[in-house]
mmCIF file of N, CA, C and O in Angstrom:
data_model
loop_
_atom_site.group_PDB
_atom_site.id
_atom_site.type_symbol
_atom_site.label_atom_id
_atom_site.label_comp_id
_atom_site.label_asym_id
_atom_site.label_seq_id
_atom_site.Cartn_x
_atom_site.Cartn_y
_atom_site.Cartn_z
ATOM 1 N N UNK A 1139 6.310 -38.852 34.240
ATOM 2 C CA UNK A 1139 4.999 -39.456 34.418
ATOM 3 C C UNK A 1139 4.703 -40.460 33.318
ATOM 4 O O UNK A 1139 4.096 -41.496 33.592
ATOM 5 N N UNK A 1140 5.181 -40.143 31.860
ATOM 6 C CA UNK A 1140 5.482 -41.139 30.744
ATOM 7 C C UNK A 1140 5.488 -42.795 30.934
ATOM 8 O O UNK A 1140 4.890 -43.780 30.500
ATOM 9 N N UNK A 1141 6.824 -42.372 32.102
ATOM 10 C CA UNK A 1141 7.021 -43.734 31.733
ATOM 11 C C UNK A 1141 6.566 -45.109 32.999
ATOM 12 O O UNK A 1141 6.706 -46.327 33.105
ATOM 13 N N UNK A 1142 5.955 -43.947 33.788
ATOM 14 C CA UNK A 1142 5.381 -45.070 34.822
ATOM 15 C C UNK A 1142 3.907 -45.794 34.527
ATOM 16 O O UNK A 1142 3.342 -46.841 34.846
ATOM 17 N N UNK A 1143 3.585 -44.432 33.609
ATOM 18 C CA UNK A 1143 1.879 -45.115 33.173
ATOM 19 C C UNK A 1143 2.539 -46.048 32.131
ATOM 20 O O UNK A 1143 2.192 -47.227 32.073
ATOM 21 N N UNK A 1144 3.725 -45.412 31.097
ATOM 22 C CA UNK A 1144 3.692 -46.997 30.233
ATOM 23 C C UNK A 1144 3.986 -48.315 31.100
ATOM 24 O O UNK A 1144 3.304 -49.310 30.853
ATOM 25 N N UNK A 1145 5.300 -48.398 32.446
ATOM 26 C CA UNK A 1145 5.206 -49.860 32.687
ATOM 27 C C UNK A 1145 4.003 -49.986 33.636
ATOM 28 O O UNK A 1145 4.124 -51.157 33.998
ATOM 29 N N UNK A 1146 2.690 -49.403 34.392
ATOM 30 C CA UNK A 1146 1.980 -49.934 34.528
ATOM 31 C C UNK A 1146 1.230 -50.485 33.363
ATOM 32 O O UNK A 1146 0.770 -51.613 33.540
ATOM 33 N N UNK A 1147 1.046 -50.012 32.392
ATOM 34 C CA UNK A 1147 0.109 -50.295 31.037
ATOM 35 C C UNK A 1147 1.089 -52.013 31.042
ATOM 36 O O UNK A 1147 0.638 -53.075 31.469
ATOM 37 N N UNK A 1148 2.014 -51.861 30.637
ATOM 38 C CA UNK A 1148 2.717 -53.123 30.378
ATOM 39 C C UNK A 1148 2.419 -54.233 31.367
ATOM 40 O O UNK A 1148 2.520 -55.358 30.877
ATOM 41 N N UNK A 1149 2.108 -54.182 32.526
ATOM 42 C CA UNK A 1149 2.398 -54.382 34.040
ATOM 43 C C UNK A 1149 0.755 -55.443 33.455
ATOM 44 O O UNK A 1149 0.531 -56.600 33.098
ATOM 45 N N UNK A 1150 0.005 -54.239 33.651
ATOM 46 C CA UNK A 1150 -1.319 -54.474 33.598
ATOM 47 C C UNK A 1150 -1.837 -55.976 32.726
ATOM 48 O O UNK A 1150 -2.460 -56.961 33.122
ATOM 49 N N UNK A 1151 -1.165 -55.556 31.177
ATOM 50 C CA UNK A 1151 -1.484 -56.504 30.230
ATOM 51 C C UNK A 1151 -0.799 -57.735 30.551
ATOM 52 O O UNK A 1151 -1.558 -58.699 30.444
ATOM 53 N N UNK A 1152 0.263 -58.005 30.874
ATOM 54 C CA UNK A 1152 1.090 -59.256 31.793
ATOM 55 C C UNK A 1152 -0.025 -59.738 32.600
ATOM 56 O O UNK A 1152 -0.468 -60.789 32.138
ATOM 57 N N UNK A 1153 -0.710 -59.281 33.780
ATOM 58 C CA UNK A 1153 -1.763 -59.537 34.321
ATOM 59 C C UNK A 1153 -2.834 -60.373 33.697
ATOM 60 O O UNK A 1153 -3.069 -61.579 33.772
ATOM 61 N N UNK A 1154 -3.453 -59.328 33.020
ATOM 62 C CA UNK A 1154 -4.031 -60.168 32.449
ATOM 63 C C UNK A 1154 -4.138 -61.226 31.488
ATOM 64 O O UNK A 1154 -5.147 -61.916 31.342
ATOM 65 N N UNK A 1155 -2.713 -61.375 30.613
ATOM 66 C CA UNK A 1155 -1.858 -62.319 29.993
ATOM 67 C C UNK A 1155 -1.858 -64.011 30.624
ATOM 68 O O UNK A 1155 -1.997 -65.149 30.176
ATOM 69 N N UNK A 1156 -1.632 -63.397 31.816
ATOM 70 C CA UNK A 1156 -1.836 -64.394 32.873
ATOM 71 C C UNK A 1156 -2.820 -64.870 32.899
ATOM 72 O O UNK A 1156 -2.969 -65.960 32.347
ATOM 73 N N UNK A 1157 -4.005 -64.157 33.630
ATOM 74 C CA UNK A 1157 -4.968 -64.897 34.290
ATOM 75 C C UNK A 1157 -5.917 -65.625 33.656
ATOM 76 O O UNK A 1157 -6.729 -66.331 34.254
ATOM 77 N N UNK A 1158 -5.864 -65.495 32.474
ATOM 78 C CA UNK A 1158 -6.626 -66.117 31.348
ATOM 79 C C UNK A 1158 -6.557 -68.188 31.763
ATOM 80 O O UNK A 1158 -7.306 -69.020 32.276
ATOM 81 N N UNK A 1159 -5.133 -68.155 31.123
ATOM 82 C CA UNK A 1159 -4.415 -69.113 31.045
ATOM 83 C C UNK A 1159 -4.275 -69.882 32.406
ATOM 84 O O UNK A 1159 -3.955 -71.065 32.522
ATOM 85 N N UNK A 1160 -4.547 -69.078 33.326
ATOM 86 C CA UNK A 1160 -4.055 -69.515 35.369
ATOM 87 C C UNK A 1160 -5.622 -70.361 35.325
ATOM 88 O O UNK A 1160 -5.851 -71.555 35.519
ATOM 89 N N UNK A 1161 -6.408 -69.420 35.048
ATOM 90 C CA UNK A 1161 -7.549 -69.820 35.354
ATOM 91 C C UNK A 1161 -8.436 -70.907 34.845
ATOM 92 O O UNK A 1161 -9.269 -71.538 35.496
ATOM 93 N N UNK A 1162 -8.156 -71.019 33.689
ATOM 94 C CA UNK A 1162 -8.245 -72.207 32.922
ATOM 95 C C UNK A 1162 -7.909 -73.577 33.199
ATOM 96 O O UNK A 1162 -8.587 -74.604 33.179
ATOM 97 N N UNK A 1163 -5.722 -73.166 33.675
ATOM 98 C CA UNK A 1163 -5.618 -74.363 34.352
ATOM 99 C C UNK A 1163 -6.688 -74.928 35.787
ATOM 100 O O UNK A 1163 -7.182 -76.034 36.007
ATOM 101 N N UNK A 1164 -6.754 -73.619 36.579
ATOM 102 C CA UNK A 1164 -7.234 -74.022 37.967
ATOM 103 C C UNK A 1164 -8.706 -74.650 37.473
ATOM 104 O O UNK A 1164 -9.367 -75.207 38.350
ATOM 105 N N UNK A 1165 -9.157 -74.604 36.361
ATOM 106 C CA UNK A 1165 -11.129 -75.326 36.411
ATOM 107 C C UNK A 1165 -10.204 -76.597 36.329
ATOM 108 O O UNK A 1165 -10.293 -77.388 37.269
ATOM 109 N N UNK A 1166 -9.240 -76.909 35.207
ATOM 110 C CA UNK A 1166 -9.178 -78.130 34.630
ATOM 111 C C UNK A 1166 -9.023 -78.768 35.895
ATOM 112 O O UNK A 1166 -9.803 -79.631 36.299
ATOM 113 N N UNK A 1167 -8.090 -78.385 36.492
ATOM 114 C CA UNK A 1167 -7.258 -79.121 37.513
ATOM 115 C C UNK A 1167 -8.424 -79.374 38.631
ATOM 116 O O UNK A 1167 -8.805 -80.518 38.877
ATOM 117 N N UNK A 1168 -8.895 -78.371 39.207
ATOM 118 C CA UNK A 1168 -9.992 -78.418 40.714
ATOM 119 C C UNK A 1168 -11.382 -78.445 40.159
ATOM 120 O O UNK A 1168 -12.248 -78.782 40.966
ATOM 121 N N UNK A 1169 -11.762 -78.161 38.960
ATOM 122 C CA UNK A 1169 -13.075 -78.812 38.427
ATOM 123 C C UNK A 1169 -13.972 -76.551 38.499
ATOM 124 O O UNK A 1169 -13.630 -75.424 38.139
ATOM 125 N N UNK A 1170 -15.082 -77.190 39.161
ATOM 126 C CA UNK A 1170 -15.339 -75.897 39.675
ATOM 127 C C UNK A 1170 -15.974 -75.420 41.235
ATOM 128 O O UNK A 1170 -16.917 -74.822 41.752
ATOM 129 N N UNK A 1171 -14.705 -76.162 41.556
ATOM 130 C CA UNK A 1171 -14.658 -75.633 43.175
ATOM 131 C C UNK A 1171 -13.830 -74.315 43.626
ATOM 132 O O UNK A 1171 -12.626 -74.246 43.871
ATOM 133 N N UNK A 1172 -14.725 -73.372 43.666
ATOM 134 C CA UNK A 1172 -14.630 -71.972 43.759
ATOM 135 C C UNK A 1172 -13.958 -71.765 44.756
ATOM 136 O O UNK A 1172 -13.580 -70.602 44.618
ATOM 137 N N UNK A 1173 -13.482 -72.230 45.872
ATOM 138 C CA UNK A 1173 -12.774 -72.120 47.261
ATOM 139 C C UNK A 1173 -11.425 -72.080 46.962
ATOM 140 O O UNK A 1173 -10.606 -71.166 47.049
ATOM 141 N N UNK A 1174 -11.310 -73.564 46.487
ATOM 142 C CA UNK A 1174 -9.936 -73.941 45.612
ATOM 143 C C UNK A 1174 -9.543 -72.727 44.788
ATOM 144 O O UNK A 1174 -8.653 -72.012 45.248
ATOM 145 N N UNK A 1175 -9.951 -72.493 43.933
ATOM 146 C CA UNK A 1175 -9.695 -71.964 42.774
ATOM 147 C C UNK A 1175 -9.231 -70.615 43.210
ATOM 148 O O UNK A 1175 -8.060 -70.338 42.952
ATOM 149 N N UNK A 1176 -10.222 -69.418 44.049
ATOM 150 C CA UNK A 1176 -10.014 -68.243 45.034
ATOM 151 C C UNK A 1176 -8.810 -68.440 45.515
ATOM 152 O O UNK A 1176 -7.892 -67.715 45.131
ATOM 153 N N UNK A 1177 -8.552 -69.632 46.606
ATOM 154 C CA UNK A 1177 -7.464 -69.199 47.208
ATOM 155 C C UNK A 1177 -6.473 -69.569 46.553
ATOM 156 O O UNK A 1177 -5.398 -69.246 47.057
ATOM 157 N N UNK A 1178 -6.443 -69.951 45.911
ATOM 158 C CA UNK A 1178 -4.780 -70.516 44.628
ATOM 159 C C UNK A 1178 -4.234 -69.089 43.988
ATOM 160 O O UNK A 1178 -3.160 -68.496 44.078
ATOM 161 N N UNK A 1179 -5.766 -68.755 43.141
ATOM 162 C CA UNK A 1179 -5.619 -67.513 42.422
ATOM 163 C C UNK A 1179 -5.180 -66.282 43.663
ATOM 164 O O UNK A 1179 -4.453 -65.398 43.210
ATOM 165 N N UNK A 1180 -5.479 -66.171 44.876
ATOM 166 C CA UNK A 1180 -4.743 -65.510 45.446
ATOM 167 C C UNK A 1180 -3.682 -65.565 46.164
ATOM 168 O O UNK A 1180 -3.286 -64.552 46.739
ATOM 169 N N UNK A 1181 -3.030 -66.745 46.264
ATOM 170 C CA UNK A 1181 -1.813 -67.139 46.364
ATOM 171 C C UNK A 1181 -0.688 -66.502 45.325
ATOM 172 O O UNK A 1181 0.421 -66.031 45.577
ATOM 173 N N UNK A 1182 -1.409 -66.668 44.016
ATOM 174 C CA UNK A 1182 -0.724 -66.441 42.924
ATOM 175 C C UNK A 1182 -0.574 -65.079 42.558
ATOM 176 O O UNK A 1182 0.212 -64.640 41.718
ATOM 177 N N UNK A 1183 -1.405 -64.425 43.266
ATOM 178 C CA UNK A 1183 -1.621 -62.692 42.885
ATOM 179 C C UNK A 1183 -0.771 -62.104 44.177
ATOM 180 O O UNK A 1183 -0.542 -60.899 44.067
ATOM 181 N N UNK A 1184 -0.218 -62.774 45.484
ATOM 182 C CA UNK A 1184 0.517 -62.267 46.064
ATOM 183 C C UNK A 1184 1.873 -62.673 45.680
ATOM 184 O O UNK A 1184 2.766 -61.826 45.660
ATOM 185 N N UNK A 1185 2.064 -63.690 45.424
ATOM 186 C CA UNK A 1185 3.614 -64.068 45.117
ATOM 187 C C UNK A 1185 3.925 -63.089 43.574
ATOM 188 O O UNK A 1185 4.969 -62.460 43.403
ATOM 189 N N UNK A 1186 2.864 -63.138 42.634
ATOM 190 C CA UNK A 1186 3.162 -62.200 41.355
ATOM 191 C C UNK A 1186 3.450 -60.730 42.042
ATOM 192 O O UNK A 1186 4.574 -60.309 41.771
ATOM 193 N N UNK A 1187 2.745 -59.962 42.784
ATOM 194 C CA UNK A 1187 2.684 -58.428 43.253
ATOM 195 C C UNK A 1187 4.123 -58.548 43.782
ATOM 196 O O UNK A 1187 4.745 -57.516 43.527
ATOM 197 N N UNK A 1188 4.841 -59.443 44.419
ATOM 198 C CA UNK A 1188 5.977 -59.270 44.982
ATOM 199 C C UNK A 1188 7.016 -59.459 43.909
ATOM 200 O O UNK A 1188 8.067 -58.832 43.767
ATOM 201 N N UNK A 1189 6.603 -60.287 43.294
ATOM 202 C CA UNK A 1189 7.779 -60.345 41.721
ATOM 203 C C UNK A 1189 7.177 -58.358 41.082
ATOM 204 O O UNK A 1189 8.223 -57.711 41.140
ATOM 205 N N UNK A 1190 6.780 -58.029 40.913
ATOM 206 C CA UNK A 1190 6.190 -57.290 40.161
ATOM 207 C C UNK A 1190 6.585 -56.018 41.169
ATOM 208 O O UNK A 1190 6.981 -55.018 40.569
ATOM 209 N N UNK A 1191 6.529 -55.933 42.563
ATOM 210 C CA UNK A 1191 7.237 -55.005 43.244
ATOM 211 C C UNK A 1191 8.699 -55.337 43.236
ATOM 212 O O UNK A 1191 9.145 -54.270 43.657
ATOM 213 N N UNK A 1192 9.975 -56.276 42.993
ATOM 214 C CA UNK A 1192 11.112 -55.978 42.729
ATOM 215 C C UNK A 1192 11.384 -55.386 41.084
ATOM 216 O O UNK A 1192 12.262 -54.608 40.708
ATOM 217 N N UNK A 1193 10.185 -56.127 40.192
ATOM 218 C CA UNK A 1193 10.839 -55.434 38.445
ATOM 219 C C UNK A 1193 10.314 -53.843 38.401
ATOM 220 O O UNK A 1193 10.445 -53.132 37.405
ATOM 221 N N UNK A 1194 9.532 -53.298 39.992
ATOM 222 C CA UNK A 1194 9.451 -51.850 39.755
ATOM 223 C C UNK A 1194 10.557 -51.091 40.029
ATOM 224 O O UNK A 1194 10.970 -50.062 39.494
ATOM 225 N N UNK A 1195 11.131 -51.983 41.268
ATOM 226 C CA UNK A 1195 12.343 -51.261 42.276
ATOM 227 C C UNK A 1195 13.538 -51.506 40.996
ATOM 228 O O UNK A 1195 14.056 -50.642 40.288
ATOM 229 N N UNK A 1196 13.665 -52.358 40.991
ATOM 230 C CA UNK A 1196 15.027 -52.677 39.507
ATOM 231 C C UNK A 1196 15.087 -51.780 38.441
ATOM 232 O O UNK A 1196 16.091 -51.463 37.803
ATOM 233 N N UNK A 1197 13.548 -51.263 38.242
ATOM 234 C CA UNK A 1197 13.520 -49.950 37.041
ATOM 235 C C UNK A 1197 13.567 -49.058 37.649
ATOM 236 O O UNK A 1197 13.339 -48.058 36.969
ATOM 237 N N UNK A 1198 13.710 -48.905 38.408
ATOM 238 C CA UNK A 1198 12.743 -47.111 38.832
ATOM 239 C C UNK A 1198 14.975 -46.982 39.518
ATOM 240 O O UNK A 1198 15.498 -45.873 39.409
ATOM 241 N N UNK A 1199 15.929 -48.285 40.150
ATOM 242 C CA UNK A 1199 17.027 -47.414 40.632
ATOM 243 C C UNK A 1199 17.424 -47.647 39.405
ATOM 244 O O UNK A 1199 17.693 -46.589 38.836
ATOM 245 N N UNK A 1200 17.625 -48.878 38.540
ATOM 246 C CA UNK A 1200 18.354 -48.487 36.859
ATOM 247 C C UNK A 1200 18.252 -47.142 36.224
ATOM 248 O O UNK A 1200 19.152 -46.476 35.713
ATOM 249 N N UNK A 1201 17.249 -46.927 36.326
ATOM 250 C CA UNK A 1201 16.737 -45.495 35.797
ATOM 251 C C UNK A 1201 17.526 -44.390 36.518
ATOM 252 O O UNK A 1201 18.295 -43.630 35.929
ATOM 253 N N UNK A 1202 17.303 -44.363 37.698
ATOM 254 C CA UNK A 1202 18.348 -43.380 38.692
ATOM 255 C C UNK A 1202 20.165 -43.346 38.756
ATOM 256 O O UNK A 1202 20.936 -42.413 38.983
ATOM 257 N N UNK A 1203 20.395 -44.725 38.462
ATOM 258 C CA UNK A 1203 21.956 -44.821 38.111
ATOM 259 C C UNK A 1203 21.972 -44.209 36.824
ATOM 260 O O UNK A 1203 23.086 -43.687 36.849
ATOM 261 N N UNK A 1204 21.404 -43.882 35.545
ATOM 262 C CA UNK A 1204 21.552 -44.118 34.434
ATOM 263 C C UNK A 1204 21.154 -42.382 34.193
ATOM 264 O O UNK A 1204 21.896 -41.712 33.474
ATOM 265 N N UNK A 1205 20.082 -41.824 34.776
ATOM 266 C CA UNK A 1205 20.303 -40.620 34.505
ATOM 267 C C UNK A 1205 21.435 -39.685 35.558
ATOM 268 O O UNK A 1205 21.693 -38.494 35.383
ATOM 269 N N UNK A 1206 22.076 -40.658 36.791
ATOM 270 C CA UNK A 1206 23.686 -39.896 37.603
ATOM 271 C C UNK A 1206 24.522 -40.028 36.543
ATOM 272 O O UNK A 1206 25.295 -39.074 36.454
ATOM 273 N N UNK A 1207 24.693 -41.115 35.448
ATOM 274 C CA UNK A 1207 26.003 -41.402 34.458
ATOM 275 C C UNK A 1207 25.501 -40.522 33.363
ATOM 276 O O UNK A 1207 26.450 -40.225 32.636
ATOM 277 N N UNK A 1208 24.196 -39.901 32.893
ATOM 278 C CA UNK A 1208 23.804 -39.199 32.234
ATOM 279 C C UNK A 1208 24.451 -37.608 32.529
ATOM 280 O O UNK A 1208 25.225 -36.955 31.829
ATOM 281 N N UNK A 1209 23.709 -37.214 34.061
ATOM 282 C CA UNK A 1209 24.252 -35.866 34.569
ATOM 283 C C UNK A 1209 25.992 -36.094 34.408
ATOM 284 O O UNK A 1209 26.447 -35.022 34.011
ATOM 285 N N UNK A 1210 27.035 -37.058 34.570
ATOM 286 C CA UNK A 1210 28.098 -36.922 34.677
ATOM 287 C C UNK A 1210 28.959 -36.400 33.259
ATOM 288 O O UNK A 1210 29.836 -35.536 33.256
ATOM 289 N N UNK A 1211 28.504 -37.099 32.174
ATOM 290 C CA UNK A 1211 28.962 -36.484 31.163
ATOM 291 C C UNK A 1211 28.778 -36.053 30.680
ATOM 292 O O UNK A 1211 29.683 -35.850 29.871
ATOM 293 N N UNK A 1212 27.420 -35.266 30.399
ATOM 294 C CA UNK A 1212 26.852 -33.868 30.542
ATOM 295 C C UNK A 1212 27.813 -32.425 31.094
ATOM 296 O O UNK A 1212 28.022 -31.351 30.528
ATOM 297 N N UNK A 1213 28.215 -32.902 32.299
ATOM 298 C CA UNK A 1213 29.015 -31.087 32.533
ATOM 299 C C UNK A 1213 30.510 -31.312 32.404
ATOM 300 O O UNK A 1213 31.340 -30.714 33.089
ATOM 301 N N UNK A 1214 30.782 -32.178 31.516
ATOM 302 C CA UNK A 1214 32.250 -32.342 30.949
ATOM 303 C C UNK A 1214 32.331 -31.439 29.226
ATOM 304 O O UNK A 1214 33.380 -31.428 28.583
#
């Protein structure tokens, strides 16, 4: 359970790492047209969730190969 709350914690702060900086660009760029800005920023929050659902899948089977090579030389 450790280590899923730490990479959400990690997960999380990336997030918001981001949106600071996203959002900033989107005033400069579209001024403050809120339509614009909404649907960009959610453009950007689906294409991120899908990056962000393969670096879960990439940890979570690394992790599973790594504790099978763990169990293997263990009962030697």
């Amino acid at each position: 359970m450790g280590k899923n709350r730490d990479l959400i914690l990690i997960l999380s702060l990336v997030i918001v790492g981001m949106f600071i900086p996203f959002l900033g660009s989107m005033i400069i760029n579209y001024g403050l047209n809120l339509v614009k800005i909404g649907s960009t920023f959610g453009y950007f929050l689906l294409i991120f969730a899908i990056e962000l659902g393969a670096v879960y899948l990439y940890f979570t089977i690394s992790n599973r190969v790594a504790n099978k090579n763990i169990e293997k030389y263990k009962k030697k």
